[in-house]
Short mmCIF file of C-alpha atoms in Angstrom, two decimals:
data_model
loop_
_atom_site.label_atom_id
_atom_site.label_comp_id
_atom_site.label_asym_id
_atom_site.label_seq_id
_atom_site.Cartn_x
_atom_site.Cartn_y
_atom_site.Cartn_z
CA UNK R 1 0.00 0.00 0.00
CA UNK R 2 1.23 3.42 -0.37
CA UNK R 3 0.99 5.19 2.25
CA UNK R 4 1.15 8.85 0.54
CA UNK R 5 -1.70 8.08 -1.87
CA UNK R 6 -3.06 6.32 1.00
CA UNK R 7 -3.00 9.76 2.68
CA UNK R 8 -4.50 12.11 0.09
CA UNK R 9 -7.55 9.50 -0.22
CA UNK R 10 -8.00 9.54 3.53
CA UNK R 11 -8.08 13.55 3.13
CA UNK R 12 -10.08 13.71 0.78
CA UNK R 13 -12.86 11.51 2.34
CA UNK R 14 -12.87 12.83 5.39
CA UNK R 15 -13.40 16.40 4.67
CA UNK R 16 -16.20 15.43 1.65
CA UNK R 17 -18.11 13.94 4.43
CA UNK R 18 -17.90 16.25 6.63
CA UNK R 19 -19.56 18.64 3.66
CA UNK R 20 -22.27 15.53 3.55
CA UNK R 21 -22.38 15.30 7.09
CA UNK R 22 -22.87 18.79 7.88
CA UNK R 23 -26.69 18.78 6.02
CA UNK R 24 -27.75 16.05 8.38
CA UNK R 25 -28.88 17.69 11.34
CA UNK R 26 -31.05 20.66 9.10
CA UNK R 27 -32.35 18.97 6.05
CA UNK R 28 -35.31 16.66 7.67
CA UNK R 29 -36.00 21.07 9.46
CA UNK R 30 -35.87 22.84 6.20
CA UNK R 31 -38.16 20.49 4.51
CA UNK R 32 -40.63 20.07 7.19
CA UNK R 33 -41.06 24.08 7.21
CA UNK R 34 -42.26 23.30 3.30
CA UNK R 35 -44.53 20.79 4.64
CA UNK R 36 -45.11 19.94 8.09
CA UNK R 37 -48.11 17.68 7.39
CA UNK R 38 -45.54 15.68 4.94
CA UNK R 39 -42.45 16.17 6.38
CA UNK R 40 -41.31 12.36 7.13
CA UNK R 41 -42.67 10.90 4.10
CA UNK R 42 -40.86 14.24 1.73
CA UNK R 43 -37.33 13.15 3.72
CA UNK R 44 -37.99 9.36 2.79
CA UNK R 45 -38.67 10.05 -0.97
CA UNK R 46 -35.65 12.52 -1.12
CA UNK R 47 -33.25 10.09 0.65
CA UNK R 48 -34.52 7.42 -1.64
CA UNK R 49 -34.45 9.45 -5.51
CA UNK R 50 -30.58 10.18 -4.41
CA UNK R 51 -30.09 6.59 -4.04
CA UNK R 52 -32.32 5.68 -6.53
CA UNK R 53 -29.69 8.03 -9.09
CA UNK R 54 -26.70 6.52 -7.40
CA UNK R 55 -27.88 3.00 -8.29
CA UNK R 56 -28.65 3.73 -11.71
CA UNK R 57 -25.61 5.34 -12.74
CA UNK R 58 -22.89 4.08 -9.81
CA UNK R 59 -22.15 1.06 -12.48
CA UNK R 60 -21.93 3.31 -15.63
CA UNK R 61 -18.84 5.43 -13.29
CA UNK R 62 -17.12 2.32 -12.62
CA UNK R 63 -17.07 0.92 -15.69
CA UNK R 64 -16.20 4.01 -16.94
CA UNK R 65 -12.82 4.58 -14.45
CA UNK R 66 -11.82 1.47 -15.29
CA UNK R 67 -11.49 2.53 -18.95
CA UNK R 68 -9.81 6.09 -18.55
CA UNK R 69 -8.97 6.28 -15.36
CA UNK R 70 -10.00 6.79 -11.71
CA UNK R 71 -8.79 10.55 -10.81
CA UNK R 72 -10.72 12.16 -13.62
CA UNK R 73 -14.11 10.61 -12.34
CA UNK R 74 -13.42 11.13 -9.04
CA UNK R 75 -12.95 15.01 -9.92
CA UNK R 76 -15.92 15.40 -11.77
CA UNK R 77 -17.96 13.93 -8.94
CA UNK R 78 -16.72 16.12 -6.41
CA UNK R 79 -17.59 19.14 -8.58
CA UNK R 80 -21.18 17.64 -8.95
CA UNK R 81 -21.54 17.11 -5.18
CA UNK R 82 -20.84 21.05 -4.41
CA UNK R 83 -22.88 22.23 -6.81
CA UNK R 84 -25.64 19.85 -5.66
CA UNK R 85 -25.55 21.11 -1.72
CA UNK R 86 -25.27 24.80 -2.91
CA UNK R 87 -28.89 24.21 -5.05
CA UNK R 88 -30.33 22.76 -1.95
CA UNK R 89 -29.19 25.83 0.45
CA UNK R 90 -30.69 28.08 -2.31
CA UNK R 91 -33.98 26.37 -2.65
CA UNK R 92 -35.72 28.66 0.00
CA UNK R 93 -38.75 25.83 1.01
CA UNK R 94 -39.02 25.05 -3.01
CA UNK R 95 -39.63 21.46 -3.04
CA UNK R 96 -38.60 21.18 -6.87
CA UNK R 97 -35.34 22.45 -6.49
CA UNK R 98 -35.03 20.20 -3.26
CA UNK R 99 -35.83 17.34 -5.00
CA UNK R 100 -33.54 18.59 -8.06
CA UNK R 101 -30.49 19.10 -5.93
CA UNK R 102 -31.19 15.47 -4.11
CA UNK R 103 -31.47 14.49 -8.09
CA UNK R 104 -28.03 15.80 -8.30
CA UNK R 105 -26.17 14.41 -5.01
CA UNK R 106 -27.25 11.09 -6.38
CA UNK R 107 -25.85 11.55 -9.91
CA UNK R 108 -22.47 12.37 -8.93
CA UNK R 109 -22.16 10.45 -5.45
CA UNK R 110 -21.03 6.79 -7.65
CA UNK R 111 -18.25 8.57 -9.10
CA UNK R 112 -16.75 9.70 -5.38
CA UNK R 113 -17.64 6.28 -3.29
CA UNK R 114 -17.75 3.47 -5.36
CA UNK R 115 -14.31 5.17 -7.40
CA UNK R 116 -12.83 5.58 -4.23
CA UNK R 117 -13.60 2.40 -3.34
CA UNK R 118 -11.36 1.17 -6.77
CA UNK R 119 -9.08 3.49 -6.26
CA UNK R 120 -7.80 1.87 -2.62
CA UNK R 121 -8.10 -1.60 -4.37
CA UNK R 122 -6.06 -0.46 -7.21
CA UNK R 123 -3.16 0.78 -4.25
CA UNK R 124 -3.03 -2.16 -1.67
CA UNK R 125 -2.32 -6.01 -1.92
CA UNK R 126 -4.29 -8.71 -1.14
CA UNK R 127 -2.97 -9.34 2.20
CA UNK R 128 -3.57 -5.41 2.77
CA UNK R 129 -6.89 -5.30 1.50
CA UNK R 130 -8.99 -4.99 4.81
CA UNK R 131 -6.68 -2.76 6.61
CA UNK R 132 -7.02 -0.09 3.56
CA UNK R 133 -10.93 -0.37 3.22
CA UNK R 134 -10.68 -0.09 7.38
CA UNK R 135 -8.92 2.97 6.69
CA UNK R 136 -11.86 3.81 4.38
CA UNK R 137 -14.43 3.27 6.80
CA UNK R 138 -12.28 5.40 9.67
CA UNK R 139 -12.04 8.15 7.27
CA UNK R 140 -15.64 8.37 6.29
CA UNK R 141 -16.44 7.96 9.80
CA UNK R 142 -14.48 10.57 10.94
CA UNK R 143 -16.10 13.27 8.68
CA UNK R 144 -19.18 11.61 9.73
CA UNK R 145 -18.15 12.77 13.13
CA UNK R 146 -17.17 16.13 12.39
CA UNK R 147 -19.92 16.97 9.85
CA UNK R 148 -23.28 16.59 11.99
CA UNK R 149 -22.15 18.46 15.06
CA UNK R 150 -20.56 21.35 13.42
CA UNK R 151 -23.95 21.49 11.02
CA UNK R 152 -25.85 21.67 14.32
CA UNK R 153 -23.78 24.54 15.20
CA UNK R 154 -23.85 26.33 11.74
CA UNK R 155 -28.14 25.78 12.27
CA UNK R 156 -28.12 28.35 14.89
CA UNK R 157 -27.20 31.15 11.98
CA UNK R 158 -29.71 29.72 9.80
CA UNK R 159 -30.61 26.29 8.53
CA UNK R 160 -29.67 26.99 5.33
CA UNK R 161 -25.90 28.02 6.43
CA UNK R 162 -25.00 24.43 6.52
CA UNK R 163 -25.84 23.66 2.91
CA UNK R 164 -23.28 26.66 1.85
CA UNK R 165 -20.42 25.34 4.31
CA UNK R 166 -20.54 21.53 2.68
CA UNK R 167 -20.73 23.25 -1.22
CA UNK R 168 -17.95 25.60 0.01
CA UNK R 169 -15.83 22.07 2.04
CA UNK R 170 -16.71 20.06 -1.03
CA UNK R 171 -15.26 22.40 -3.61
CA UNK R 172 -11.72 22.30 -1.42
CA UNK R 173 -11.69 19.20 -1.57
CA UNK R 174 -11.87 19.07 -5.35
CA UNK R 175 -9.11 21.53 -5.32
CA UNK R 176 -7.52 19.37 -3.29
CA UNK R 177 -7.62 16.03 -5.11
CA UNK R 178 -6.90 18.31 -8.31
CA UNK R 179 -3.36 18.92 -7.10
CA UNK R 180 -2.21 15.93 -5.03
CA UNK R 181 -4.31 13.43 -6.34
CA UNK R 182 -2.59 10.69 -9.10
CA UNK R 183 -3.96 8.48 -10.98
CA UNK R 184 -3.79 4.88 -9.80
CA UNK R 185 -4.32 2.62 -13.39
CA UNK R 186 -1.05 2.85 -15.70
CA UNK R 187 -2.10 4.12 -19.49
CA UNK R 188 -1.17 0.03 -20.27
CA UNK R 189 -3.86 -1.34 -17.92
CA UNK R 190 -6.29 1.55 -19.00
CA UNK R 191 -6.06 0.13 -22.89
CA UNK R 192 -6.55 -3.27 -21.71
CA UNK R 193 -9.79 -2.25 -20.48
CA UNK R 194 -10.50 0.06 -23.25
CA UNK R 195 -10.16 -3.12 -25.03
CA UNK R 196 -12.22 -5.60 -23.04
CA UNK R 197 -15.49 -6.21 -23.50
CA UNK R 198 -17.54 -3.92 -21.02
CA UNK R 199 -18.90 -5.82 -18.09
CA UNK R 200 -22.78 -5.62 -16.85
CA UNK R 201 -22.34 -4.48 -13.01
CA UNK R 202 -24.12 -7.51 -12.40
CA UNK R 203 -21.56 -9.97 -13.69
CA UNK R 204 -20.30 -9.69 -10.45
CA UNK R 205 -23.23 -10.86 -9.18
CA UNK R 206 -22.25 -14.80 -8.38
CA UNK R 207 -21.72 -17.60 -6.93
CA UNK R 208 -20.89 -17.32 -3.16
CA UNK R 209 -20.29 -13.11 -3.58
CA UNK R 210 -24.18 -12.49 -4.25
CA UNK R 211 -24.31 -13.53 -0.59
CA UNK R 212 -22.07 -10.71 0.48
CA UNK R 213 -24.04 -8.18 -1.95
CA UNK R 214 -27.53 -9.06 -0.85
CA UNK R 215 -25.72 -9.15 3.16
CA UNK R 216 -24.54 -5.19 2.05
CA UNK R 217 -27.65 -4.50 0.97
CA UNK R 218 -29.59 -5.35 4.02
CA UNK R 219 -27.03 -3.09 6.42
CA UNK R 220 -27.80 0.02 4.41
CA UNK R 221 -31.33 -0.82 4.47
CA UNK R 222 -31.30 -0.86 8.06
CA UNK R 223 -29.60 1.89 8.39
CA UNK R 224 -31.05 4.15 5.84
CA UNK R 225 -34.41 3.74 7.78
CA UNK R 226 -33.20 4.68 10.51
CA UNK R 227 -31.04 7.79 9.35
CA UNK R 228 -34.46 8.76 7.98
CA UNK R 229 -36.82 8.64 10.94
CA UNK R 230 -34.16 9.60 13.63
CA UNK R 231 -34.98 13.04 13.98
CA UNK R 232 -38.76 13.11 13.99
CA UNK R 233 -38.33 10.33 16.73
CA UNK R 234 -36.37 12.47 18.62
CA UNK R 235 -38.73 15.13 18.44
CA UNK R 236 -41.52 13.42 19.29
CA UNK R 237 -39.95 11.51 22.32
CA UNK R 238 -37.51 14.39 24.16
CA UNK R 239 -38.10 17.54 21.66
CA UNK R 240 -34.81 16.87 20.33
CA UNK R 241 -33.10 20.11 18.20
CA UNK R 242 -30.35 19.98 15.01
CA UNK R 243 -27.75 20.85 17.81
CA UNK R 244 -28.83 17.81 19.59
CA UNK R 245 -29.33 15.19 16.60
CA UNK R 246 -25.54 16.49 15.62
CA UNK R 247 -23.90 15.40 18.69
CA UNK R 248 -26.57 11.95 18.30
CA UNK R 249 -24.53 11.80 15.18
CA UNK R 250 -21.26 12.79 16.44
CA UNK R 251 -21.43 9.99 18.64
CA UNK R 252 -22.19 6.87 16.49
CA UNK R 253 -19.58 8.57 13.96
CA UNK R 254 -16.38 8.51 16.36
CA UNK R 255 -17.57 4.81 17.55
CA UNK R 256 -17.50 3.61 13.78
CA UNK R 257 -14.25 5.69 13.33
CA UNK R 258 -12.24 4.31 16.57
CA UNK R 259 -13.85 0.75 15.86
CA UNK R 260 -12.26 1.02 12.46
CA UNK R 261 -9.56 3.14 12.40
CA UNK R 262 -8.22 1.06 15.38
CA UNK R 263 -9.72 -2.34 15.77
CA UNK R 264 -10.06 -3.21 12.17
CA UNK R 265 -7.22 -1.92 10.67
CA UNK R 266 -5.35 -3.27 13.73
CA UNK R 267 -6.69 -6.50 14.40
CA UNK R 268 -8.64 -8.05 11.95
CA UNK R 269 -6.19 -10.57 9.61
CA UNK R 270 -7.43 -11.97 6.54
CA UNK R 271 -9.74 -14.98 6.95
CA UNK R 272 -11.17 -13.53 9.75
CA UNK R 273 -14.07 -10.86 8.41
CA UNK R 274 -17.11 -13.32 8.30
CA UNK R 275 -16.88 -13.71 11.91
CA UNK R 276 -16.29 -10.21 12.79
CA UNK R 277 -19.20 -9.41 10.25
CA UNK R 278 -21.54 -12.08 12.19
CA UNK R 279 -20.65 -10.00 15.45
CA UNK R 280 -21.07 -6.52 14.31
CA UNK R 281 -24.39 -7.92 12.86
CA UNK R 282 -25.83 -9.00 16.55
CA UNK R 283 -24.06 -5.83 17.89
CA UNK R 284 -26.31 -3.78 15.31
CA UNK R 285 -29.46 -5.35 16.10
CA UNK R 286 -28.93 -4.37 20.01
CA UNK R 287 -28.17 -1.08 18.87
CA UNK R 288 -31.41 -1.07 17.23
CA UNK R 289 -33.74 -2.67 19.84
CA UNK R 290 -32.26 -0.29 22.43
CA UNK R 291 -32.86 2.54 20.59
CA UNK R 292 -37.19 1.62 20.52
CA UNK R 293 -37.03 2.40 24.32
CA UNK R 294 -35.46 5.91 23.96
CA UNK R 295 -37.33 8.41 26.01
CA UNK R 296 -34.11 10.81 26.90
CA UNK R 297 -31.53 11.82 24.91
CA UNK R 298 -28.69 9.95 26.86
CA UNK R 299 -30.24 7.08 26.35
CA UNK R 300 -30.31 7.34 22.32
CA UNK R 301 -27.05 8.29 22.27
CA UNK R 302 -25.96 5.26 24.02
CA UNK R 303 -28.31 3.39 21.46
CA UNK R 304 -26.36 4.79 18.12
CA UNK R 305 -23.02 4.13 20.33
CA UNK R 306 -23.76 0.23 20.53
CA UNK R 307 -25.36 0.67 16.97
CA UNK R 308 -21.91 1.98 15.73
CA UNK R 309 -19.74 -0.47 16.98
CA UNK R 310 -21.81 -2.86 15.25
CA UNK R 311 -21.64 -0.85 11.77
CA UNK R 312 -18.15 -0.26 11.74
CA UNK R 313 -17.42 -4.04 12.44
CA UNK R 314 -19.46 -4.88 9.48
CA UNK R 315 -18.85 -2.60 6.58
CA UNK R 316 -15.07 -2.78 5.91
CA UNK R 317 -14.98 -6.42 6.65
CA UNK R 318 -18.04 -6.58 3.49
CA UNK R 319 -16.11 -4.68 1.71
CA UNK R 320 -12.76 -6.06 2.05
CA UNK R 321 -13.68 -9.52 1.52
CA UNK R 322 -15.70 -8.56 -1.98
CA UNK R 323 -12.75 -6.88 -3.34
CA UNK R 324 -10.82 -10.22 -2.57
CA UNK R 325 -13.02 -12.96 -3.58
CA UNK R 326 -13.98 -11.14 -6.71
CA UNK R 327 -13.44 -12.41 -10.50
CA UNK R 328 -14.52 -9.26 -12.14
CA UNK R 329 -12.59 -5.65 -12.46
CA UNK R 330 -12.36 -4.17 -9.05
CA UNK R 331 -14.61 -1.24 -10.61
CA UNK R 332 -17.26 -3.21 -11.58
CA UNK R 333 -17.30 -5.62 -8.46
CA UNK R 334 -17.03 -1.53 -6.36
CA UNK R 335 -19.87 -0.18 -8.84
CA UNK R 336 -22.26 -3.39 -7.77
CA UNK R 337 -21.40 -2.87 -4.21
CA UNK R 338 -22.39 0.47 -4.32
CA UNK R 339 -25.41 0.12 -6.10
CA UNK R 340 -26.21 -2.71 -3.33
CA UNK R 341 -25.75 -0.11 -1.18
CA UNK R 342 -28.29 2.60 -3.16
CA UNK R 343 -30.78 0.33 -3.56
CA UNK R 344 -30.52 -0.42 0.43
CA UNK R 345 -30.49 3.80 0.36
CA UNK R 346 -33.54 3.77 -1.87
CA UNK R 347 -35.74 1.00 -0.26
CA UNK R 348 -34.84 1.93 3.67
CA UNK R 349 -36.20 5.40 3.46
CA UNK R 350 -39.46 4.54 1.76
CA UNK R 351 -40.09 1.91 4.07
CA UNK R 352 -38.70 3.13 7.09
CA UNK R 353 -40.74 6.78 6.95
CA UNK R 354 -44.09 4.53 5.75
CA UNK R 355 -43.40 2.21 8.97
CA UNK R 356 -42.65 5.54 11.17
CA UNK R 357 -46.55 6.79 10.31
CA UNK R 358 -47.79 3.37 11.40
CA UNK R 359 -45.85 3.26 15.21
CA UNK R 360 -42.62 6.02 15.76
CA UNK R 361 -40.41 2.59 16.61
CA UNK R 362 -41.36 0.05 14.04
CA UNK R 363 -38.39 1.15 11.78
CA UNK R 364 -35.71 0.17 14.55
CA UNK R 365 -38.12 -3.38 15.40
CA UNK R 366 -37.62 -4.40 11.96
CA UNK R 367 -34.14 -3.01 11.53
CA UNK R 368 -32.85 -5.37 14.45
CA UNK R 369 -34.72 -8.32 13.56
CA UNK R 370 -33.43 -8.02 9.57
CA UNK R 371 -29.66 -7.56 11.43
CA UNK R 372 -30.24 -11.02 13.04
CA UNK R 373 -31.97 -12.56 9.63
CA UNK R 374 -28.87 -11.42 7.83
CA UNK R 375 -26.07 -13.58 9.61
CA UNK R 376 -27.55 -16.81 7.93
CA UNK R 377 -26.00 -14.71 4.56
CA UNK R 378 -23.24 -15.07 6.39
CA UNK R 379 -23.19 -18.48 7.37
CA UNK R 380 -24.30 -19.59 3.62
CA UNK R 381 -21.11 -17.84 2.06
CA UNK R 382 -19.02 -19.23 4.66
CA UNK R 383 -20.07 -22.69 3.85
CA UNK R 384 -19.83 -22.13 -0.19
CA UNK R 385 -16.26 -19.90 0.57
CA UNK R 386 -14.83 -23.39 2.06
CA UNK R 387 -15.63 -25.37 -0.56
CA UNK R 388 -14.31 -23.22 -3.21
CA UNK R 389 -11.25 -23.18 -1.45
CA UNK R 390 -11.19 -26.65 -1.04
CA UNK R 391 -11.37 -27.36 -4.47
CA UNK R 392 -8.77 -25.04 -5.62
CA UNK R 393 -6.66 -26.95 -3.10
CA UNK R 394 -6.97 -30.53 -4.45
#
C-alpha cells in the first residue's frame, strides 16, 4: 500500500463527508417548514431518488474509471456534489429544487464512493486489503463525526448556512484532489480495459459473492431507515433540536471511526471478516432494539453508540472480503457494491418513513430483527467460501 496516496484519499474523504455530514442535522427542518403535514414521508422520498440516481448510474462510473482512469471521475464527482448542496441551500422551502439538488447528489455520489472504493483496491495487496478499506471506513467515519455536530452549530445562523459550508468544504476538496491526487491505473492497464469487452455491473453478481451483496444491501437498508426517521423520533420523544441530533450523530460517527480506524485496521487478519461481520451484525441489532425504548436523549445516544460499533465491524470487513473474492474488475465488483448499497439507500427510506406513520419505533423493530436474519447470509457464504477453497486446493 502506499501510504502517501493512502494519505491524500484519507483527506479527501474525510473532509467530503464532513460537507455531507454537515446537512444532516437541518435537512429533515428545512423540509418540514415546506410541509409539516408531509415532512417524514418528503425526507424518505428525497433520501430514496438520491439513491435511486446513485444506483442507476454508480455502475456506468465504474465501468467508466476502469477505462480512462479513476482521478478524472473522481474530480468530476466532487464538482457535482458542491454544486448539488449549494442548489439545496438556495432552494428557500421550493420542493422542486429540493428534490432537483437530491437528483443531483445522487448523480455524482457513484463517481466519489464506489471510485474511491477502486481506487484503494487499485493501491493495496491482497494481504492489505482490509486494513485499507478499514482505513476507508475510519475516514468516512471521521467526517461523519465532524460533519453533523458542526452542522448543528452552523443551524443556529440559519438552517440553510449548513448547505453553503458543505458546497464551500466540497469544492476544497476538489481543489484538493486536483493537485495531489494521481492516478492509480497505468495508461497500459487503462487500454486493456479500453479493449475488453464492457462488463454488466451484475456480472459480479455470483456464486458465493451475491451472498455478500444481498448481506450489504440489508445493512444500508437498516440503516437508511433509521437515518431517515431519527430526527422526527427524537422530536416526538424528548423535543430533540439539530444541535442535539448532531452530537446523536457525532457519537455513532467517532464509535465507527475508533472501531475502524483502530480495531479493524489493527486486528482483523485476513480470513477472519465473516466472523467479525456475524458480530457486528448481533451488535447492530442491540443497537437497534435499544434505541425503541429511547425516552431521553442519553439514552439514544448510548443506542447509536452500541449501533456503531456494530456498523463499523461490518462494513469494511463486506467490503474487504468482496474486493478479494472477486473475478470481475475491481470497478465493476465496487460499482455493484455500491449500487447494493443505493438500492438499500432507496428501499430503507421509503419503508422506514411509511413504517414511522404506522408506530414512531417500528423502523428500529424491523431493523434489528433483519440484522439477526442477515447472519444466515453469512453463514451460507461461509459454507460455499470453504468449498471453493477446497477445491482449488486438491
Amino acid at each position: 500500500m502506499e501510504k502517501k496516496r493512502m494519505s491524500i484519499i484519507m483527506s479527501i474523504l474525510v473532509i467530503t463527508f464532513i460537507g455531507f455530514g454537515i446537512i444532516i442535522p437541518v435537512m429533515p427542518v428545512i423540509i418540514q417548514d415546506a410541509d409539516p403535514e408531509g415532512a417524514a414521508l418528503h425526507t424518505g422520498r428525497m433520501l430514496a431518488l438520491y439513491s435511486a440516481v446513485s444506483f442507476l448510474l454508480s455502475p456506468i462510473w465504474g465501468n467508466l474509471s476502469d477505462r480512462i482512469g479513476r482521478r478524472p471521475i473522481i474530480l468530476t464527482g466532487l464538482l457535482g456534489f458542491s454544486a448539488s448542496f449549494l442548489l439545496f441551500g438556495l432552494s428557500a422551502g421550493d420542493m422542486t429544487l429540493m428534490y432537483l439538488s437530491r437528483s443531483l447528489g445522487g448523480l455524482f455520489s457513484g463517481a466519489v464512493a464506489s471510485v474511491i472504493v477502486a481506487y484503494v483496491a487499485d493501491i493495496t495487496p491482497p494481504e492489505h486489503r482490509t486494513k485499507g478499506m478499514g482505513l476507508v471506513g475510519m475516514s468516512i467515519g471521521l467526517g461523519f463525526t465532524v460533519g453533523p455536530g458542526f452542522g448543528g452549530l452552523l443551524s443556529v445562523v440559519s438552517h440553510e448556512t449548513p448547505f453553503y459550508a458543505a458546497s464551500a468544504l466540497t469544492l476544497l476538496t476538489f481543489v484538493l484532489a486536483f493537485a495531489t491526487l494521481k492516478e492509480s491505473l497505468t495508461e497500459e492497464q487503462r487500454s486493456k480495459r479500453r479493449s475488453a469487452k464492457r462488463e454488466s455491473r451484475w456480472t459480479a453478481f455470483q456464486g458465493r459473492l451475491k451472498y455478500l451483496y444481498v448481506l450489504a444491501f440489508f445493512v444500508t437498508f437498516t440503516l437508511a431507515g433509521m437515518e431517515a426517521t431519527l430526527q422526527y423520533f427524537g422530536e416526538k420523544r424528548f423535543a430533540v433540536t439539530p444541535l442535539q441530533v448532531g452530537m446523536l450523530f457525532f457519537v455513532c460517527g467517532l464509535v465507527g471511526a475508533l472501531v475502524q480506524g483502530g480495531f479493524v485496521r489493527r486486528r482483523i487478519k485476513k480470513g477472519e471478516e465473516t466472523k467479525y461481520i456475524t458480530i457486528g451484525l448481533v451488535v447492530s441489532a442491540l443497537g437497534f432494539f435499544m434505541l425503541i425504548f429511547a425516552h431521553a436523549l442519553w439514552w439514544a445516544i448510548l443506542s447509536l453508540a452500541v449501533f456503531g460499533v456494530g456498523n463499523s465491524l461490518i462494513r469494511p470487513c463486506v467490503t474487504s472480503l468482496i474486493t478479494q473474492k472477486t473475478t470481475v474488475g475491481q470497478g465493476v465488483a465496487s460499482g455493484l457494491s455500491s449500487s447494493m448499497d443505493s438500492l438499500g439507500r432507496i428501499a430503507g427510506p421509503l419503508l422506514g418513513s411509511l413504517l414511522f406513520t404506522y408506530e414512531i419505533g417500528l423502523p428500529y423493530m424491523v431493523g434489528g430483527i433483519l440484522c439477526l436474519g442477515a447472519v444466515l447470509l453469512v453463514t451460507r457464504f461461509t459454507r460455499l467460501d470453504h468449498q471453493v477453497v477446497e477445491q482449488h486446493a486438491s
